[in-house]
């Protein structure tokens, strides 16, 4: 049965990088048996211009009806003076909450050919392949009460509530263990259970759920140590599962171990395995429309979609191998260019990946 993919190019370099990802999808459909229907929609600044809102109802409706969503990026200087509640980025928040996406998966993979792009020594990071599973809808970012009030001494105090319901911890733990089964079978749960009660519960629930996955090993680590270990010896990790706030910080840290923002995909999933797949970078208005953007993060987001929403691990492997192949052949967009390599634009990089899909 055909699966429906909703494509939301967004703003800035969004349409350019999405066009290359679509070439990959079309090739998989034509030559490798992928049975899909592609729909298109508006989000972000493009939707503000056309419909007066960053998240038109029709887009949300289509997203709910599709099996997966592929998103470029949103935002740009043109919409910076728009009222806050109508900014392009609100479109992202609206689609994430509209689809109830509670799990954010962010791999940090270092391609051998790009080892020079990292600030860490090659012998520390070569072969790096970590998956961070971050809880996305709970914790101190959403906990109530929150605010700024006047304290007893007449001065102001700001406050937030760090809170986790058992069911929120259970579902993200299941997600991490399911992901680990598709990888190397090791989960590290990161918390601050020695200081925070919400994290004490986190640790207890993670440990209980782990009992349902005897084939996956679990260890626990405090977040301060995890930050240190990620820089000292990042290859010790396979899957890291952690809370919303710690995941926010650690996933950026882990991503930058690889040194190249144009290479990193992400997935945000709900309990039915439906997800939004998007590069971690933004709309890069400084290079938009110049055929300079690296499309590989978006193409690798398609690989994640194959693995996590469409259950096509063979096609995910095929895309990832094609990306490795073009890097090995020396193709480089400006952001990952080093001397002696072959500098190419967005379209030529996309074409090279499409060609490599058949290898
Ligand atoms: P950015 O990620 O867009 O760009 C940061 C730097 O990285 C820029 O120099 C840019 O040219 C470069 N870069 C980014 N992606 C690249 C790619 N694929 N190839 C080559 N170079 C690339 O971050 P920013 O400049 O802080 O934000 C620009 C706009 O994007 C803002 O409006 C911001 O709100 C928005 N944004 C959107 C998302 C999203 O849609 N998920 C995420 C972050 C930022």
Tab-separated table of C-alpha atoms and ligand atoms in Angstrom:
chain	number	residue	atom	x	y	z
A	1	UNK	CA	0.000	0.000	0.000
A	2	UNK	CA	1.246	3.491	-0.864
A	3	UNK	CA	2.523	5.601	1.997
A	4	UNK	CA	1.929	9.353	1.955
A	5	UNK	CA	4.786	11.769	2.612
A	6	UNK	CA	3.991	15.416	3.215
A	7	UNK	CA	6.734	17.716	1.991
A	8	UNK	CA	7.101	21.138	3.613
A	9	UNK	CA	10.001	23.073	2.043
A	10	UNK	CA	9.646	26.201	4.226
A	11	UNK	CA	11.940	29.188	3.795
A	12	UNK	CA	15.469	30.267	2.853
A	13	UNK	CA	17.472	27.260	1.654
A	14	UNK	CA	14.491	25.000	2.533
A	15	UNK	CA	13.140	24.687	-1.036
A	16	UNK	CA	16.636	24.045	-2.466
A	17	UNK	CA	17.598	21.255	-0.077
A	18	UNK	CA	14.138	19.699	-0.231
A	19	UNK	CA	14.349	19.591	-4.039
A	20	UNK	CA	17.434	17.357	-3.742
A	21	UNK	CA	15.752	15.118	-1.158
A	22	UNK	CA	12.788	14.784	-3.520
A	23	UNK	CA	15.130	13.627	-6.281
A	24	UNK	CA	16.268	10.875	-3.908
A	25	UNK	CA	12.670	9.905	-3.058
A	26	UNK	CA	11.709	9.839	-6.735
A	27	UNK	CA	14.660	7.610	-7.559
A	28	UNK	CA	13.823	5.217	-4.727
A	29	UNK	CA	10.247	5.109	-6.037
A	30	UNK	CA	11.230	4.545	-9.658
A	31	UNK	CA	14.132	2.173	-9.227
A	32	UNK	CA	14.038	0.612	-5.777
A	33	UNK	CA	10.433	-0.338	-5.122
A	34	UNK	CA	9.431	2.449	-2.730
A	35	UNK	CA	5.649	2.862	-2.936
A	36	UNK	CA	4.865	6.471	-1.955
A	37	UNK	CA	2.653	9.414	-2.757
A	38	UNK	CA	4.147	12.870	-2.183
A	39	UNK	CA	1.989	15.785	-1.091
A	40	UNK	CA	3.190	19.363	-0.645
A	41	UNK	CA	2.273	22.066	1.840
A	42	UNK	CA	3.177	25.445	3.273
A	43	UNK	CA	4.786	26.210	6.617
A	44	UNK	CA	6.716	29.096	8.188
A	45	UNK	CA	7.329	32.356	6.362
A	46	UNK	CA	6.103	30.945	3.043
A	47	UNK	CA	2.773	30.158	4.729
A	48	UNK	CA	2.619	33.614	6.362
A	49	UNK	CA	3.035	35.215	2.935
A	50	UNK	CA	0.405	33.016	1.286
A	51	UNK	CA	-2.098	32.461	4.117
A	52	UNK	CA	-1.289	34.924	6.893
A	53	UNK	CA	-0.325	32.186	9.378
A	54	UNK	CA	2.847	30.074	9.843
A	55	UNK	CA	0.799	26.887	10.295
A	56	UNK	CA	-2.307	26.811	8.080
A	57	UNK	CA	-5.035	24.359	9.162
A	58	UNK	CA	-4.766	22.594	5.820
A	59	UNK	CA	-1.073	21.826	6.450
A	60	UNK	CA	-1.789	20.351	9.867
A	61	UNK	CA	-4.649	18.345	8.421
A	62	UNK	CA	-2.410	16.944	5.668
A	63	UNK	CA	0.341	16.197	8.213
A	64	UNK	CA	-2.079	14.207	10.364
A	65	UNK	CA	-3.244	12.255	7.318
A	66	UNK	CA	0.278	11.396	6.107
A	67	UNK	CA	2.684	8.659	7.209
A	68	UNK	CA	5.642	11.018	7.557
A	69	UNK	CA	6.570	14.658	7.043
A	70	UNK	CA	9.760	15.929	5.416
A	71	UNK	CA	10.559	19.499	6.381
A	72	UNK	CA	13.230	21.911	5.099
A	73	UNK	CA	13.638	24.855	7.466
A	74	UNK	CA	11.698	27.944	8.445
A	75	UNK	CA	12.425	31.572	9.257
A	76	UNK	CA	14.421	34.493	7.966
A	77	UNK	CA	14.920	38.244	8.287
A	78	UNK	CA	11.788	38.998	6.252
A	79	UNK	CA	9.554	37.798	9.099
A	80	UNK	CA	11.589	38.991	12.098
A	81	UNK	CA	9.325	41.992	12.718
A	82	UNK	CA	6.141	39.913	12.545
A	83	UNK	CA	4.255	39.646	15.853
A	84	UNK	CA	5.825	36.873	17.997
A	85	UNK	CA	2.793	34.557	17.900
A	86	UNK	CA	2.853	34.635	14.085
A	87	UNK	CA	6.588	34.083	13.538
A	88	UNK	CA	7.660	31.266	11.175
A	89	UNK	CA	9.142	29.239	14.073
A	90	UNK	CA	5.648	29.063	15.619
A	91	UNK	CA	4.716	26.876	12.649
A	92	UNK	CA	7.260	24.309	13.817
A	93	UNK	CA	6.000	24.306	17.396
A	94	UNK	CA	2.419	23.995	16.164
A	95	UNK	CA	3.096	20.983	13.946
A	96	UNK	CA	5.173	19.275	16.663
A	97	UNK	CA	2.437	19.655	19.259
A	98	UNK	CA	-0.343	18.967	16.702
A	99	UNK	CA	1.215	15.564	15.945
A	100	UNK	CA	2.134	14.926	19.596
A	101	UNK	CA	5.785	14.323	18.812
A	102	UNK	CA	7.368	13.439	22.137
A	103	UNK	CA	10.612	11.833	20.989
A	104	UNK	CA	13.422	13.645	19.277
A	105	UNK	CA	16.088	11.474	17.674
A	106	UNK	CA	19.345	13.160	16.756
A	107	UNK	CA	22.241	11.128	15.489
A	108	UNK	CA	25.768	12.455	15.651
A	109	UNK	CA	27.736	10.596	13.019
A	110	UNK	CA	31.223	11.401	11.886
A	111	UNK	CA	31.977	10.438	8.321
A	112	UNK	CA	35.627	9.411	8.098
A	113	UNK	CA	36.193	11.742	5.153
A	114	UNK	CA	35.112	14.751	7.252
A	115	UNK	CA	37.242	14.034	10.326
A	116	UNK	CA	39.113	17.317	9.797
A	117	UNK	CA	35.886	19.298	10.298
A	118	UNK	CA	35.764	18.405	14.015
A	119	UNK	CA	37.577	20.387	16.678
A	120	UNK	CA	38.426	17.121	18.454
A	121	UNK	CA	41.377	14.923	17.531
A	122	UNK	CA	40.661	12.370	14.800
A	123	UNK	CA	41.639	9.438	17.060
A	124	UNK	CA	38.956	10.486	19.601
A	125	UNK	CA	36.093	10.855	17.144
A	126	UNK	CA	36.779	8.678	14.103
A	127	UNK	CA	33.894	6.249	13.630
A	128	UNK	CA	31.644	8.250	15.977
A	129	UNK	CA	28.000	7.145	15.743
A	130	UNK	CA	25.742	8.231	18.628
A	131	UNK	CA	21.962	8.515	18.740
A	132	UNK	CA	20.501	10.954	21.253
A	133	UNK	CA	16.871	10.243	22.155
A	134	UNK	CA	15.527	13.388	23.810
A	135	UNK	CA	12.131	13.655	25.505
A	136	UNK	CA	10.467	16.592	23.754
A	137	UNK	CA	7.189	17.541	25.395
A	138	UNK	CA	7.766	17.464	29.173
A	139	UNK	CA	10.206	18.629	31.858
A	140	UNK	CA	10.964	22.161	32.992
A	141	UNK	CA	10.211	23.609	29.520
A	142	UNK	CA	6.502	22.880	29.901
A	143	UNK	CA	6.001	22.387	33.658
A	144	UNK	CA	3.513	24.577	35.519
A	145	UNK	CA	3.526	26.778	37.507
A	146	UNK	CA	6.051	29.071	35.887
A	147	UNK	CA	6.566	32.799	35.789
A	148	UNK	CA	8.169	35.844	37.325
A	149	UNK	CA	6.636	37.211	40.520
A	150	UNK	CA	7.400	39.608	43.302
A	151	UNK	CA	8.975	37.895	46.293
A	152	UNK	CA	8.372	38.704	49.958
A	153	UNK	CA	11.274	41.197	49.992
A	154	UNK	CA	9.754	43.181	47.114
A	155	UNK	CA	12.322	41.945	44.593
A	156	UNK	CA	11.323	39.715	41.659
A	157	UNK	CA	11.965	35.978	41.392
A	158	UNK	CA	11.692	33.740	38.342
A	159	UNK	CA	10.504	30.157	38.717
A	160	UNK	CA	9.848	27.034	36.643
A	161	UNK	CA	8.648	23.559	37.483
A	162	UNK	CA	10.671	20.484	36.613
A	163	UNK	CA	8.124	17.701	36.399
A	164	UNK	CA	7.853	14.272	34.758
A	165	UNK	CA	4.845	11.997	34.778
A	166	UNK	CA	5.649	8.290	34.941
A	167	UNK	CA	3.883	7.675	31.622
A	168	UNK	CA	6.075	10.274	29.869
A	169	UNK	CA	9.211	8.531	31.113
A	170	UNK	CA	7.887	5.116	30.131
A	171	UNK	CA	7.127	6.019	26.513
A	172	UNK	CA	10.457	7.748	25.834
A	173	UNK	CA	12.293	4.805	27.428
A	174	UNK	CA	10.478	2.364	25.150
A	175	UNK	CA	11.453	4.513	22.170
A	176	UNK	CA	15.124	4.504	23.193
A	177	UNK	CA	15.198	0.733	23.648
A	178	UNK	CA	13.445	0.116	20.319
A	179	UNK	CA	15.994	2.392	18.616
A	180	UNK	CA	18.867	0.609	20.408
A	181	UNK	CA	17.601	-2.730	19.083
A	182	UNK	CA	18.036	-1.362	15.561
A	183	UNK	CA	21.589	-0.292	16.445
A	184	UNK	CA	24.196	-1.751	18.816
A	185	UNK	CA	21.915	-2.612	21.728
A	186	UNK	CA	23.317	-0.213	24.346
A	187	UNK	CA	21.392	2.528	26.147
A	188	UNK	CA	22.844	5.138	28.491
A	189	UNK	CA	20.204	7.031	30.469
A	190	UNK	CA	21.358	10.497	31.489
A	191	UNK	CA	19.833	12.284	34.495
A	192	UNK	CA	20.606	14.203	37.671
A	193	UNK	CA	18.950	11.718	40.011
A	194	UNK	CA	21.358	12.537	42.846
A	195	UNK	CA	19.856	16.039	43.191
A	196	UNK	CA	16.412	16.152	41.525
A	197	UNK	CA	13.345	14.155	42.594
A	198	UNK	CA	11.848	14.228	39.078
A	199	UNK	CA	15.048	12.594	37.890
A	200	UNK	CA	15.013	10.071	40.738
A	201	UNK	CA	11.672	8.907	39.314
A	202	UNK	CA	13.169	9.018	35.792
A	203	UNK	CA	15.919	6.609	36.827
A	204	UNK	CA	13.511	4.265	38.608
A	205	UNK	CA	11.110	4.074	35.627
A	206	UNK	CA	13.885	3.697	33.027
A	207	UNK	CA	15.314	0.798	35.054
A	208	UNK	CA	11.887	-0.878	35.273
A	209	UNK	CA	11.128	-0.515	31.531
A	210	UNK	CA	14.617	-1.802	30.675
A	211	UNK	CA	13.558	-5.131	32.179
A	212	UNK	CA	11.343	-5.642	29.111
A	213	UNK	CA	14.402	-5.503	26.827
A	214	UNK	CA	16.816	-8.151	28.135
A	215	UNK	CA	18.748	-8.013	24.839
A	216	UNK	CA	19.659	-4.325	25.384
A	217	UNK	CA	22.119	-3.198	28.058
A	218	UNK	CA	21.376	-0.171	30.227
A	219	UNK	CA	23.647	2.062	32.233
A	220	UNK	CA	22.947	5.346	34.016
A	221	UNK	CA	25.073	8.465	34.034
A	222	UNK	CA	24.733	11.869	35.680
A	223	UNK	CA	24.436	14.693	33.189
A	224	UNK	CA	27.583	16.522	34.291
A	225	UNK	CA	29.621	13.367	33.786
A	226	UNK	CA	27.864	12.715	30.438
A	227	UNK	CA	28.920	16.148	29.140
A	228	UNK	CA	32.478	15.390	30.163
A	229	UNK	CA	32.440	11.875	28.674
A	230	UNK	CA	31.005	13.142	25.359
A	231	UNK	CA	34.096	15.246	24.872
A	232	UNK	CA	36.600	12.843	26.473
A	233	UNK	CA	35.553	9.578	24.826
A	234	UNK	CA	32.338	9.975	22.776
A	235	UNK	CA	32.596	6.576	21.099
A	236	UNK	CA	31.662	4.828	24.355
A	237	UNK	CA	28.004	5.755	23.615
A	238	UNK	CA	25.456	4.048	21.370
A	239	UNK	CA	22.010	5.419	22.367
A	240	UNK	CA	21.644	8.170	24.974
A	241	UNK	CA	18.148	8.705	26.391
A	242	UNK	CA	17.556	11.819	28.401
A	243	UNK	CA	15.162	14.520	29.583
A	244	UNK	CA	14.042	17.499	27.536
A	245	UNK	CA	16.442	20.074	28.952
A	246	UNK	CA	19.506	17.830	29.237
A	247	UNK	CA	18.781	16.495	25.725
A	248	UNK	CA	18.568	20.013	24.345
A	249	UNK	CA	22.059	20.773	25.576
A	250	UNK	CA	23.738	17.394	25.017
A	251	UNK	CA	22.373	16.949	21.476
A	252	UNK	CA	23.944	20.234	20.376
A	253	UNK	CA	27.178	19.245	22.067
A	254	UNK	CA	27.160	15.842	20.345
A	255	UNK	CA	26.210	17.328	16.971
A	256	UNK	CA	29.127	19.694	17.048
A	257	UNK	CA	31.565	16.851	17.730
A	258	UNK	CA	31.122	16.178	14.028
A	259	UNK	CA	31.868	19.791	13.122
A	260	UNK	CA	29.417	20.206	10.259
A	261	UNK	CA	25.881	21.489	10.660
A	262	UNK	CA	24.993	20.717	7.031
A	263	UNK	CA	25.380	16.955	7.601
A	264	UNK	CA	23.047	16.223	10.513
A	265	UNK	CA	19.474	14.917	10.225
A	266	UNK	CA	16.803	14.550	12.900
A	267	UNK	CA	13.485	12.871	13.541
A	268	UNK	CA	10.674	13.774	15.932
A	269	UNK	CA	8.291	10.869	16.515
A	270	UNK	CA	4.956	10.152	18.158
A	271	UNK	CA	3.668	6.915	19.648
A	272	UNK	CA	2.426	5.628	16.285
A	273	UNK	CA	5.856	6.032	14.703
A	274	UNK	CA	4.708	8.974	12.655
A	275	UNK	CA	7.369	11.625	12.451
A	276	UNK	CA	8.732	14.859	11.136
A	277	UNK	CA	12.124	14.511	9.514
A	278	UNK	CA	14.283	17.582	9.107
A	279	UNK	CA	17.897	18.752	9.071
A	280	UNK	CA	19.075	20.228	12.382
A	281	UNK	CA	20.188	23.463	10.722
A	282	UNK	CA	18.022	26.509	10.012
A	283	UNK	CA	17.025	28.292	6.820
A	284	UNK	CA	20.490	29.852	6.274
A	285	UNK	CA	19.222	33.076	4.676
A	286	UNK	CA	22.830	34.176	4.082
A	287	UNK	CA	23.262	31.542	1.348
A	288	UNK	CA	19.656	31.061	0.177
A	289	UNK	CA	19.087	30.969	-3.581
A	290	UNK	CA	22.805	30.633	-4.358
A	291	UNK	CA	23.099	26.880	-4.948
A	292	UNK	CA	25.510	26.735	-1.983
A	293	UNK	CA	23.506	24.845	0.669
A	294	UNK	CA	24.574	21.347	1.647
A	295	UNK	CA	21.570	19.055	0.983
A	296	UNK	CA	23.055	16.021	2.780
A	297	UNK	CA	21.402	16.625	6.178
A	298	UNK	CA	18.029	16.651	4.437
A	299	UNK	CA	18.841	13.594	2.347
A	300	UNK	CA	19.988	11.802	5.522
A	301	UNK	CA	16.674	12.833	7.124
A	302	UNK	CA	14.987	10.848	4.339
A	303	UNK	CA	17.116	7.851	5.394
A	304	UNK	CA	15.839	8.249	8.970
A	305	UNK	CA	12.286	8.403	7.620
A	306	UNK	CA	12.840	5.086	5.821
A	307	UNK	CA	14.124	3.496	9.011
A	308	UNK	CA	11.751	4.905	11.643
A	309	UNK	CA	8.410	5.660	9.937
A	310	UNK	CA	8.278	3.638	6.713
A	311	UNK	CA	9.995	0.501	7.987
A	312	UNK	CA	12.338	0.336	5.005
A	313	UNK	CA	15.735	-0.257	6.644
A	314	UNK	CA	17.237	-1.479	3.364
A	315	UNK	CA	16.450	1.819	1.665
A	316	UNK	CA	17.795	3.741	4.685
A	317	UNK	CA	21.080	1.836	4.328
A	318	UNK	CA	21.080	2.528	0.591
A	319	UNK	CA	20.791	6.304	1.109
A	320	UNK	CA	23.444	6.363	3.837
A	321	UNK	CA	25.819	4.316	1.681
A	322	UNK	CA	25.229	6.691	-1.243
A	323	UNK	CA	26.139	9.678	0.950
A	324	UNK	CA	29.312	7.930	2.141
A	325	UNK	CA	30.130	7.112	-1.459
A	326	UNK	CA	29.902	10.720	-2.713
A	327	UNK	CA	32.019	11.921	0.215
A	328	UNK	CA	34.612	9.259	-0.553
A	329	UNK	CA	34.611	10.439	-4.170
A	330	UNK	CA	35.522	13.922	-2.931
A	331	UNK	CA	32.261	15.823	-3.539
A	332	UNK	CA	32.033	18.757	-1.104
A	333	UNK	CA	29.677	21.704	-0.727
A	334	UNK	CA	31.314	24.889	0.561
A	335	UNK	CA	30.544	24.225	4.242
A	336	UNK	CA	32.529	20.960	4.265
A	337	UNK	CA	35.098	21.851	1.611
A	338	UNK	CA	38.777	21.191	2.214
A	339	UNK	CA	41.657	21.707	-0.193
A	340	UNK	CA	42.004	19.132	-2.928
A	341	UNK	CA	38.329	18.116	-2.840
A	342	UNK	CA	35.766	18.730	-5.578
A	343	UNK	CA	33.663	21.794	-4.733
A	344	UNK	CA	30.045	21.390	-5.868
A	345	UNK	CA	26.746	23.220	-5.456
A	346	UNK	CA	23.494	21.983	-3.937
A	347	UNK	CA	22.157	20.494	-7.164
A	348	UNK	CA	25.353	18.746	-8.184
A	349	UNK	CA	25.628	17.181	-4.708
A	350	UNK	CA	22.033	15.940	-4.969
A	351	UNK	CA	22.696	14.519	-8.428
A	352	UNK	CA	25.812	12.732	-7.168
A	353	UNK	CA	23.824	11.065	-4.365
A	354	UNK	CA	21.097	10.007	-6.800
A	355	UNK	CA	23.737	8.454	-9.046
A	356	UNK	CA	25.306	6.649	-6.096
A	357	UNK	CA	21.968	5.158	-5.003
A	358	UNK	CA	22.308	2.572	-7.747
A	359	UNK	CA	25.775	1.429	-6.590
B	1	LIG	P1	21.254	28.426	10.412
B	1	LIG	O1	21.401	27.010	10.811
B	1	LIG	O2	20.232	28.753	9.406
B	1	LIG	O3	22.673	28.959	9.842
B	1	LIG	C1	23.858	28.999	10.644
B	1	LIG	C2	25.083	28.991	9.691
B	1	LIG	O4	25.220	27.707	9.115
B	1	LIG	C3	24.948	29.980	8.522
B	1	LIG	O5	26.221	30.510	8.234
B	1	LIG	C4	24.501	29.116	7.371
B	1	LIG	O6	24.881	29.590	6.091
B	1	LIG	C5	25.159	27.781	7.695
B	1	LIG	N1	24.336	26.650	7.224
B	1	LIG	C6	23.179	26.197	7.749
B	1	LIG	N2	22.698	25.175	7.043
B	1	LIG	C7	23.575	24.961	6.044
B	1	LIG	C8	23.628	24.041	4.965
B	1	LIG	N3	22.694	23.106	4.756
B	1	LIG	N4	24.665	24.140	4.097
B	1	LIG	C9	25.635	25.045	4.276
B	1	LIG	N5	25.649	25.941	5.280
B	1	LIG	C10	24.617	25.902	6.159
B	1	LIG	O7	21.023	29.273	11.749
B	1	LIG	P2	20.703	30.825	11.949
B	1	LIG	O8	21.496	31.639	10.967
B	1	LIG	O9	20.874	31.058	13.388
B	1	LIG	O10	19.145	30.978	11.624
B	1	LIG	C11	18.641	31.401	10.359
B	1	LIG	C12	17.113	31.283	10.396
B	1	LIG	O11	16.762	29.909	10.542
B	1	LIG	C13	16.472	32.003	11.574
B	1	LIG	O12	15.288	32.608	11.122
B	1	LIG	C14	16.176	30.910	12.571
B	1	LIG	O13	15.088	31.210	13.404
B	1	LIG	C15	15.852	29.770	11.637
B	1	LIG	N6	16.033	28.422	12.213
B	1	LIG	C16	15.148	27.474	11.815
B	1	LIG	C17	15.297	26.172	12.249
B	1	LIG	C18	14.345	25.147	11.748
B	1	LIG	O14	13.628	25.402	10.789
B	1	LIG	N7	14.292	23.965	12.333
B	1	LIG	C19	16.379	25.820	13.094
B	1	LIG	C20	17.288	26.818	13.455
B	1	LIG	C21	17.118	28.120	13.001
